[in-house]
Every structure is written in C-alpha cells, then in structure tokens.
Amino acid sequence: MMENIEKIFDAEEVIEDFEVMTKDVGRIQEETLGKILEENGGTEYMKQWGLNGRTDVETFKACVPIVSHSDLDPYIQRIADGDLSPILTGKPIQAISLSSGTTQGKPKFVPFNDELMNSTMQTFKTSFAFRNREFPIGNGKVLNIIYSSKQFKTKGGLAAGTATTHVYRNAQYKKTMKAMSTPICSPDEVIFGPDFQQSLYCHLLCGLIFRDEIQVVSSAFAHSIVHAFRTFEQVWEELVVDIREGVLSSRVTVPSIRLAMSKLLKPDPGLAETIYSKCSSLSNWYGLIPELFPNTKYIYGIMTGSMEPYLKKLRHYAGELPLVSADYGSSEGWVGVNVNPKFPPEMVTYAVLPNIGYFEFLPLEENLIGMEQANSSVGLTEVKLGEEYEIVFTNFAGLYRYRLGDVVKIKGFHNGTPELQFVCRRNLLLSINIDKNTEKDLQLAVEAAGKHLVDEKLEVMDFTSHVNVSADPGHYVIFWELSGEATDEILQECCNCLDKSFLDAGYVSSRKVNAIGALELMIVKRGTFHKILDHFVGLGGAVSQFKTPRCVGPKNSSLIQILSSNVVKSYSSTAFC
C-alpha cells in the first residue's frame, strides 16, 4: 500500500485491494500472524512461551497468554529506558506513544514503529477511498483542527508523544494528504505550536482565508470541532478585524506562528465584510460551518463512544452537512475502517483490516463471569452476528494477545471481515456492588435529564461522573457544566430524572433497598471542563487526543480535585424516597 505514495491517488484501486483482501480473511489472518511471529519469535518476551519457531494459530493461542497493558509495561519501560536488546520486537522500536490517560489520570506507554505508521496510512487511504466514492471532492483544502503534543525524550532517547503526533510529524502523512487532494490549510507552525489556544485561533483564521477552497472540516475527535466553533463564537469579530487589516491579533505571541501567518494574511476588506455579514445573519449559530465554508462536503472525525454527546451541538453547527465518523483505532493501533460513510455516527460500523494485525475476540458473557482462559477467544472468521466481544489483538509493534479493553458488537460482514460497532470501554463502568452502568448508559441518562432544560433554552455543555464509595452507602455523582443559569426546581427534576434513567436491574434494585445511596448532581462553574483540558495538556497530552473522561476513577485525584473545587450547586435525588 505504501509504494509511490506521491502518484495520483487511485481510490478504485485501493477499494479493489480491500475487496480482494476481505474475501480471504482466514488466510490473510494466518499469514499476518505468521509474519509477526517470524519477525519477533526470537524476542525475550516471545521465547519464554515455548513456541520454538512455530507460527501457526493453534500453537500461538495455546502457548501465549492473553494480557493487559500492566503485564507488558515492565518490558515497554525497559525499551523506553534504552535497553536495545530484542525485548518485544526483533527490530528496534523507534518511538513511544502515549495513550490519552484521561480516565485514570496517567498515560500509558505504547511502542510505535514504521509498521504502525504503514497501517495508519493504509487505514487513512482505504477509508478515504470509500468516503470519496460517496462524497467526491476536487482539488481543495481541509480545515483540520489538529494539534501536536510536545514530544519529549525518554530516558533511553526515544521520542515520546501521542500516536497522532508521531503521525503528523511523519513525511508520509503529508504526502498521503496531498495525494488525496486534501492538504491541510494551516501551516506546520500552527499545528506544532506550543500553545493550543493560539494554534486554534490561527486554524480558524486559515480556514477563513481559504474559505472557498475548504472541502472538509475535520479533527481527530468531534469534541475538538465543537470546541473550535464554540471558540469561534467568542472571537469571530477579532478574526474579521485581522482579515480586514491584514494584521494578526496580538493574542498570538509565538514568533514562529506569527511569521508563518504573516505570509498568508493580507488585507482583504471584501472577505472581512462577507464573513461579518454571514455571522451577523445567523440564528443562534445554526449552520455556521457551511456559511463560513460554502464548498464543504462533510464534517469528519471520531464521533463514537465518548464523542457521541457532542453530536447534537456538532449537527447544530453543521446544518445540513453530513457528519462522517472516522476510523476505529487506539494508541495501540488500528482496528477497522468506516466503509459505509453515509451511515450516521450513531449507526457507524468498522470493517476490520485483516492484514494489519491478528485479531481475536473474547465473548462478553465469558468475560463478565471470569471465564477468561487463553483459549476462550474466537478468531476473526468465527465471530457471530449480533454478539458482543472484547477485542484482543496482536500487532507488529510488540503487543501479543493484548486486551484492548473495548467492547464491540458484530453488526454485519463486508465480504468475510466483520463490521464492528463500538459499544463501550470495559473499564468505564459505574459500579458499586451488583450494578453495572456503561458509558452509554450514562450518556442516555444525561440526554433524558437534559430534556428538562430545553424550555429554559439551556444545554449540558459537558459532563462526567464519579462513584463515591467513601460515603455509606456509596452513590453516583454526576457533574454538569451548563450553558447558563437554571432554577433549583428544574435542576432537582434533572437530578431525579438522572437517577431514574439508570435502568440496570442491579442499580434499580440496590437503590430501592438503599444499598446504593441517592444520586448527586453537581453543577460546576463555566470553564471547569476547560480546566480539565488544560490539566491534560499540562501533563503532555495533545488537544487532538483529548477525550472528556466520562467516569473519573478513584485514583485520578487531580481531576476529582478540579471538579470538586468548582462545584457551585449540588442536588440529591429524591426519586426513590
């Protein structure tokens, strides 16, 4: 997939390659596992399992245990500290990726190498080919609201940063974007700027300068797009002045960004007047994106899981433009591509790429009752329609039978490869005793309770949760940031509605006998979730990778402190009294 990336991108050729590969999934999976084991069978980690050079699936599953990140962390740490012996991979690891770490408060170290970069480009090209078939774009630009995190050197001298940072800094990425006729409208200095607020301002300014050329508005996550246009509401008049006068706002102080922007920014009173007129005529900012960028074909980014709560606001800004959910992957690697881009984000599925890793699936029922023997997994060709599984995968970067922690549902098949729907993260459960409420359950409860705010013309801007087990009995705590002031009466109704909207049988029965205490709704100051974002960035995270933690774990004391210190009102449910 990687040769001659500079040549004209042939979408039909890419699709044909995908069709051929997905018609022979079983063989491709065996070959992929064989390649991984041939390259890495002699490593310290793999030698201990007694494979003795065998690369077949049966031996691999019989000998190598299913593991979590904590099992591999000591090996990864040695690589990060400079141990050059073949620990996890035959060839040296070139960089370390950092997971988001927004839930437990500490990013994980994950190996990154050229093979992961190659699979990233294959994923991007495959999904773009299917997307371009449905929403064809000509030669234009993309307003890609992305930010690179600071890279730092590990003790052993490896570059460490988010996986997206490694991708954005790789020359192949730019070549691929150019080949797909979607070069980013912002200069590198903006993407790699040290202050994301200044970078965001300049992303918006670049988008406006090239407004007629913008064909796609995107970011890694839906949250970043919503955040960008919420910011636009605050700074649009300043942006208009910059364009009218051709002089960059004094809010941008980074010399490299100012220099790069000075090459793009020229006085343009006509453009300034157009933008001023468009913004002034909008009703509550509905349809803002197509008004600003009239040739945009769609909005693109990850919109599933913890991003779903932002869809309502994103649709408000998008007007009639399609929302297209981006592909399915993680810091550890890619899983599948969106080959049905016309599906709304709530229904999106991902076709697994069978050559980028070896995939196994743990049936969810077995996970929940603890039957997690190494041989209880099923392969890519053995999953059943409608069933839910946890993904276990083996990749080219030193992860073997690695539990990804994601629960997916099999929604169909593309030729022989399953199409997965993301359900939830396994460890994001609100649970005190026999209750089990997922991220999706929380989202539905917040949506139900949020309807009480509609008549007040208010919205829940962001939310998270925490299980308070220091109280007796333990209870759920839900934190809301609102767009304005609501009455105590309305918020008490919201609190009761939240409590009643958790439909899990274990929760309901426990609430009725007071084995779980009354749910608390805590209203936090405007800007609290921005403080959480700033905290995340301060730890070395990238804004592009930020996901509001929907459930704050007990170990994440710094986030609990930020939330608790910003509470302005608190309500206790009377729903079960």
PDB file of N, CA and C in Angstrom, residues 70-112:
ATOM      1  N   SER A  70      -0.733  -3.725  31.846  1.00  0.00           N
ATOM      2  CA  SER A  70       0.109  -3.848  33.044  1.00  0.00           C
ATOM      3  C   SER A  70       1.087  -5.020  32.938  1.00  0.00           C
ATOM      4  N   ASP A  71       0.716  -6.073  32.188  1.00  0.00           N
ATOM      5  CA  ASP A  71       1.611  -7.220  32.013  1.00  0.00           C
ATOM      6  C   ASP A  71       2.817  -6.873  31.137  1.00  0.00           C
ATOM      7  N   LEU A  72       2.605  -5.985  30.165  1.00  0.00           N
ATOM      8  CA  LEU A  72       3.678  -5.639  29.232  1.00  0.00           C
ATOM      9  C   LEU A  72       4.449  -4.396  29.652  1.00  0.00           C
ATOM     10  N   ASP A  73       3.909  -3.652  30.601  1.00  0.00           N
ATOM     11  CA  ASP A  73       4.506  -2.373  30.985  1.00  0.00           C
ATOM     12  C   ASP A  73       5.979  -2.485  31.384  1.00  0.00           C
ATOM     13  N   PRO A  74       6.393  -3.502  32.165  1.00  0.00           N
ATOM     14  CA  PRO A  74       7.817  -3.582  32.527  1.00  0.00           C
ATOM     15  C   PRO A  74       8.726  -3.719  31.304  1.00  0.00           C
ATOM     16  N   TYR A  75       8.281  -4.464  30.300  1.00  0.00           N
ATOM     17  CA  TYR A  75       9.071  -4.634  29.075  1.00  0.00           C
ATOM     18  C   TYR A  75       9.150  -3.312  28.304  1.00  0.00           C
ATOM     19  N   ILE A  76       8.006  -2.632  28.195  1.00  0.00           N
ATOM     20  CA  ILE A  76       7.973  -1.360  27.457  1.00  0.00           C
ATOM     21  C   ILE A  76       8.838  -0.323  28.172  1.00  0.00           C
ATOM     22  N   GLN A  77       8.807  -0.347  29.501  1.00  0.00           N
ATOM     23  CA  GLN A  77       9.597   0.609  30.268  1.00  0.00           C
ATOM     24  C   GLN A  77      11.093   0.409  30.016  1.00  0.00           C
ATOM     25  N   ARG A  78      11.518  -0.844  29.909  1.00  0.00           N
ATOM     26  CA  ARG A  78      12.940  -1.110  29.627  1.00  0.00           C
ATOM     27  C   ARG A  78      13.330  -0.575  28.257  1.00  0.00           C
ATOM     28  N   ILE A  79      12.420  -0.730  27.277  1.00  0.00           N
ATOM     29  CA  ILE A  79      12.691  -0.184  25.937  1.00  0.00           C
ATOM     30  C   ILE A  79      12.810   1.338  26.010  1.00  0.00           C
ATOM     31  N   ALA A  80      11.877   1.965  26.735  1.00  0.00           N
ATOM     32  CA  ALA A  80      11.890   3.424  26.881  1.00  0.00           C
ATOM     33  C   ALA A  80      13.157   3.892  27.597  1.00  0.00           C
ATOM     34  N   ASP A  81      13.674   3.044  28.499  1.00  0.00           N
ATOM     35  CA  ASP A  81      14.871   3.408  29.269  1.00  0.00           C
ATOM     36  C   ASP A  81      16.174   3.144  28.516  1.00  0.00           C
ATOM     37  N   GLY A  82      16.057   2.592  27.289  1.00  0.00           N
ATOM     38  CA  GLY A  82      17.252   2.474  26.461  1.00  0.00           C
ATOM     39  C   GLY A  82      17.796   1.079  26.260  1.00  0.00           C
ATOM     40  N   ASP A  83      17.117   0.046  26.739  1.00  0.00           N
ATOM     41  CA  ASP A  83      17.563  -1.329  26.514  1.00  0.00           C
ATOM     42  C   ASP A  83      17.363  -1.669  25.032  1.00  0.00           C
ATOM     43  N   LEU A  84      18.447  -1.921  24.314  1.00  0.00           N
ATOM     44  CA  LEU A  84      18.389  -2.130  22.863  1.00  0.00           C
ATOM     45  C   LEU A  84      18.282  -3.600  22.470  1.00  0.00           C
ATOM     46  N   SER A  85      18.251  -4.495  23.443  1.00  0.00           N
ATOM     47  CA  SER A  85      18.117  -5.918  23.111  1.00  0.00           C
ATOM     48  C   SER A  85      16.712  -6.175  22.574  1.00  0.00           C
ATOM     49  N   PRO A  86      16.540  -7.274  21.792  1.00  0.00           N
ATOM     50  CA  PRO A  86      15.197  -7.556  21.247  1.00  0.00           C
ATOM     51  C   PRO A  86      14.243  -8.029  22.347  1.00  0.00           C
ATOM     52  N   ILE A  87      13.548  -7.097  22.964  1.00  0.00           N
ATOM     53  CA  ILE A  87      12.682  -7.409  24.104  1.00  0.00           C
ATOM     54  C   ILE A  87      11.296  -7.830  23.628  1.00  0.00           C
ATOM     55  N   LEU A  88      10.632  -6.943  22.861  1.00  0.00           N
ATOM     56  CA  LEU A  88       9.295  -7.229  22.352  1.00  0.00           C
ATOM     57  C   LEU A  88       9.266  -7.400  20.836  1.00  0.00           C
ATOM     58  N   THR A  89      10.203  -6.742  20.153  1.00  0.00           N
ATOM     59  CA  THR A  89      10.249  -6.818  18.687  1.00  0.00           C
ATOM     60  C   THR A  89      11.671  -7.106  18.222  1.00  0.00           C
ATOM     61  N   GLY A  90      11.750  -7.772  17.063  1.00  0.00           N
ATOM     62  CA  GLY A  90      13.064  -8.086  16.507  1.00  0.00           C
ATOM     63  C   GLY A  90      13.819  -6.833  16.109  1.00  0.00           C
ATOM     64  N   LYS A  91      13.125  -5.919  15.440  1.00  0.00           N
ATOM     65  CA  LYS A  91      13.730  -4.641  15.054  1.00  0.00           C
ATOM     66  C   LYS A  91      13.489  -3.627  16.170  1.00  0.00           C
ATOM     67  N   PRO A  92      14.404  -2.661  16.327  1.00  0.00           N
ATOM     68  CA  PRO A  92      14.250  -1.686  17.421  1.00  0.00           C
ATOM     69  C   PRO A  92      12.962  -0.868  17.289  1.00  0.00           C
ATOM     70  N   ILE A  93      12.359  -0.583  18.431  1.00  0.00           N
ATOM     71  CA  ILE A  93      11.206   0.325  18.478  1.00  0.00           C
ATOM     72  C   ILE A  93      11.728   1.746  18.283  1.00  0.00           C
ATOM     73  N   GLN A  94      11.036   2.520  17.409  1.00  0.00           N
ATOM     74  CA  GLN A  94      11.550   3.855  17.079  1.00  0.00           C
ATOM     75  C   GLN A  94      10.996   4.974  17.949  1.00  0.00           C
ATOM     76  N   ALA A  95       9.835   4.752  18.552  1.00  0.00           N
ATOM     77  CA  ALA A  95       9.214   5.823  19.345  1.00  0.00           C
ATOM     78  C   ALA A  95       8.246   5.201  20.347  1.00  0.00           C
ATOM     79  N   ILE A  96       7.814   6.020  21.283  1.00  0.00           N
ATOM     80  CA  ILE A  96       6.835   5.599  22.282  1.00  0.00           C
ATOM     81  C   ILE A  96       5.601   6.486  22.154  1.00  0.00           C
ATOM     82  N   SER A  97       4.433   5.848  22.036  1.00  0.00           N
ATOM     83  CA  SER A  97       3.178   6.600  22.025  1.00  0.00           C
ATOM     84  C   SER A  97       2.627   6.685  23.442  1.00  0.00           C
ATOM     85  N   LEU A  98       1.921   7.772  23.695  1.00  0.00           N
ATOM     86  CA  LEU A  98       1.256   7.944  24.983  1.00  0.00           C
ATOM     87  C   LEU A  98      -0.239   7.831  24.772  1.00  0.00           C
ATOM     88  N   SER A  99      -0.887   6.972  25.542  1.00  0.00           N
ATOM     89  CA  SER A  99      -2.349   6.919  25.490  1.00  0.00           C
ATOM     90  C   SER A  99      -2.885   8.188  26.132  1.00  0.00           C
ATOM     91  N   SER A 100      -4.204   8.435  25.952  1.00  0.00           N
ATOM     92  CA  SER A 100      -4.772   9.693  26.443  1.00  0.00           C
ATOM     93  C   SER A 100      -4.683   9.815  27.962  1.00  0.00           C
ATOM     94  N   GLY A 101      -4.921   8.720  28.673  1.00  0.00           N
ATOM     95  CA  GLY A 101      -4.798   8.760  30.138  1.00  0.00           C
ATOM     96  C   GLY A 101      -5.816   9.636  30.828  1.00  0.00           C
ATOM     97  N   THR A 102      -6.943   9.915  30.142  1.00  0.00           N
ATOM     98  CA  THR A 102      -7.907  10.846  30.737  1.00  0.00           C
ATOM     99  C   THR A 102      -8.771  10.198  31.811  1.00  0.00           C
ATOM    100  N   THR A 103      -8.857   8.879  31.838  1.00  0.00           N
ATOM    101  CA  THR A 103      -9.745   8.233  32.802  1.00  0.00           C
ATOM    102  C   THR A 103      -9.040   7.984  34.132  1.00  0.00           C
ATOM    103  N   GLN A 104      -7.884   7.335  34.060  1.00  0.00           N
ATOM    104  CA  GLN A 104      -7.180   7.005  35.300  1.00  0.00           C
ATOM    105  C   GLN A 104      -6.137   8.044  35.685  1.00  0.00           C
ATOM    106  N   GLY A 105      -5.905   9.022  34.782  1.00  0.00           N
ATOM    107  CA  GLY A 105      -5.029  10.132  35.139  1.00  0.00           C
ATOM    108  C   GLY A 105      -3.575   9.936  34.792  1.00  0.00           C
ATOM    109  N   LYS A 106      -3.220   8.780  34.233  1.00  0.00           N
ATOM    110  CA  LYS A 106      -1.820   8.537  33.900  1.00  0.00           C
ATOM    111  C   LYS A 106      -1.735   7.903  32.513  1.00  0.00           C
ATOM    112  N   PRO A 107      -1.035   8.542  31.562  1.00  0.00           N
ATOM    113  CA  PRO A 107      -0.926   7.961  30.223  1.00  0.00           C
ATOM    114  C   PRO A 107      -0.133   6.655  30.249  1.00  0.00           C
ATOM    115  N   LYS A 108      -0.494   5.743  29.336  1.00  0.00           N
ATOM    116  CA  LYS A 108       0.250   4.503  29.180  1.00  0.00           C
ATOM    117  C   LYS A 108       1.319   4.700  28.105  1.00  0.00           C
ATOM    118  N   PHE A 109       2.441   3.992  28.235  1.00  0.00           N
ATOM    119  CA  PHE A 109       3.457   3.939  27.185  1.00  0.00           C
ATOM    120  C   PHE A 109       3.121   2.777  26.252  1.00  0.00           C
ATOM    121  N   VAL A 110       3.155   3.045  24.932  1.00  0.00           N
ATOM    122  CA  VAL A 110       2.858   2.022  23.933  1.00  0.00           C
ATOM    123  C   VAL A 110       3.926   2.103  22.839  1.00  0.00           C
ATOM    124  N   PRO A 111       4.501   0.972  22.399  1.00  0.00           N
ATOM    125  CA  PRO A 111       5.524   1.025  21.351  1.00  0.00           C
ATOM    126  C   PRO A 111       4.954   1.509  20.017  1.00  0.00           C
ATOM    127  N   PHE A 112       5.763   2.278  19.276  1.00  0.00           N
ATOM    128  CA  PHE A 112       5.370   2.775  17.946  1.00  0.00           C
ATOM    129  C   PHE A 112       6.525   2.513  16.992  1.00  0.00           C
TER     130      PHE A 112
END
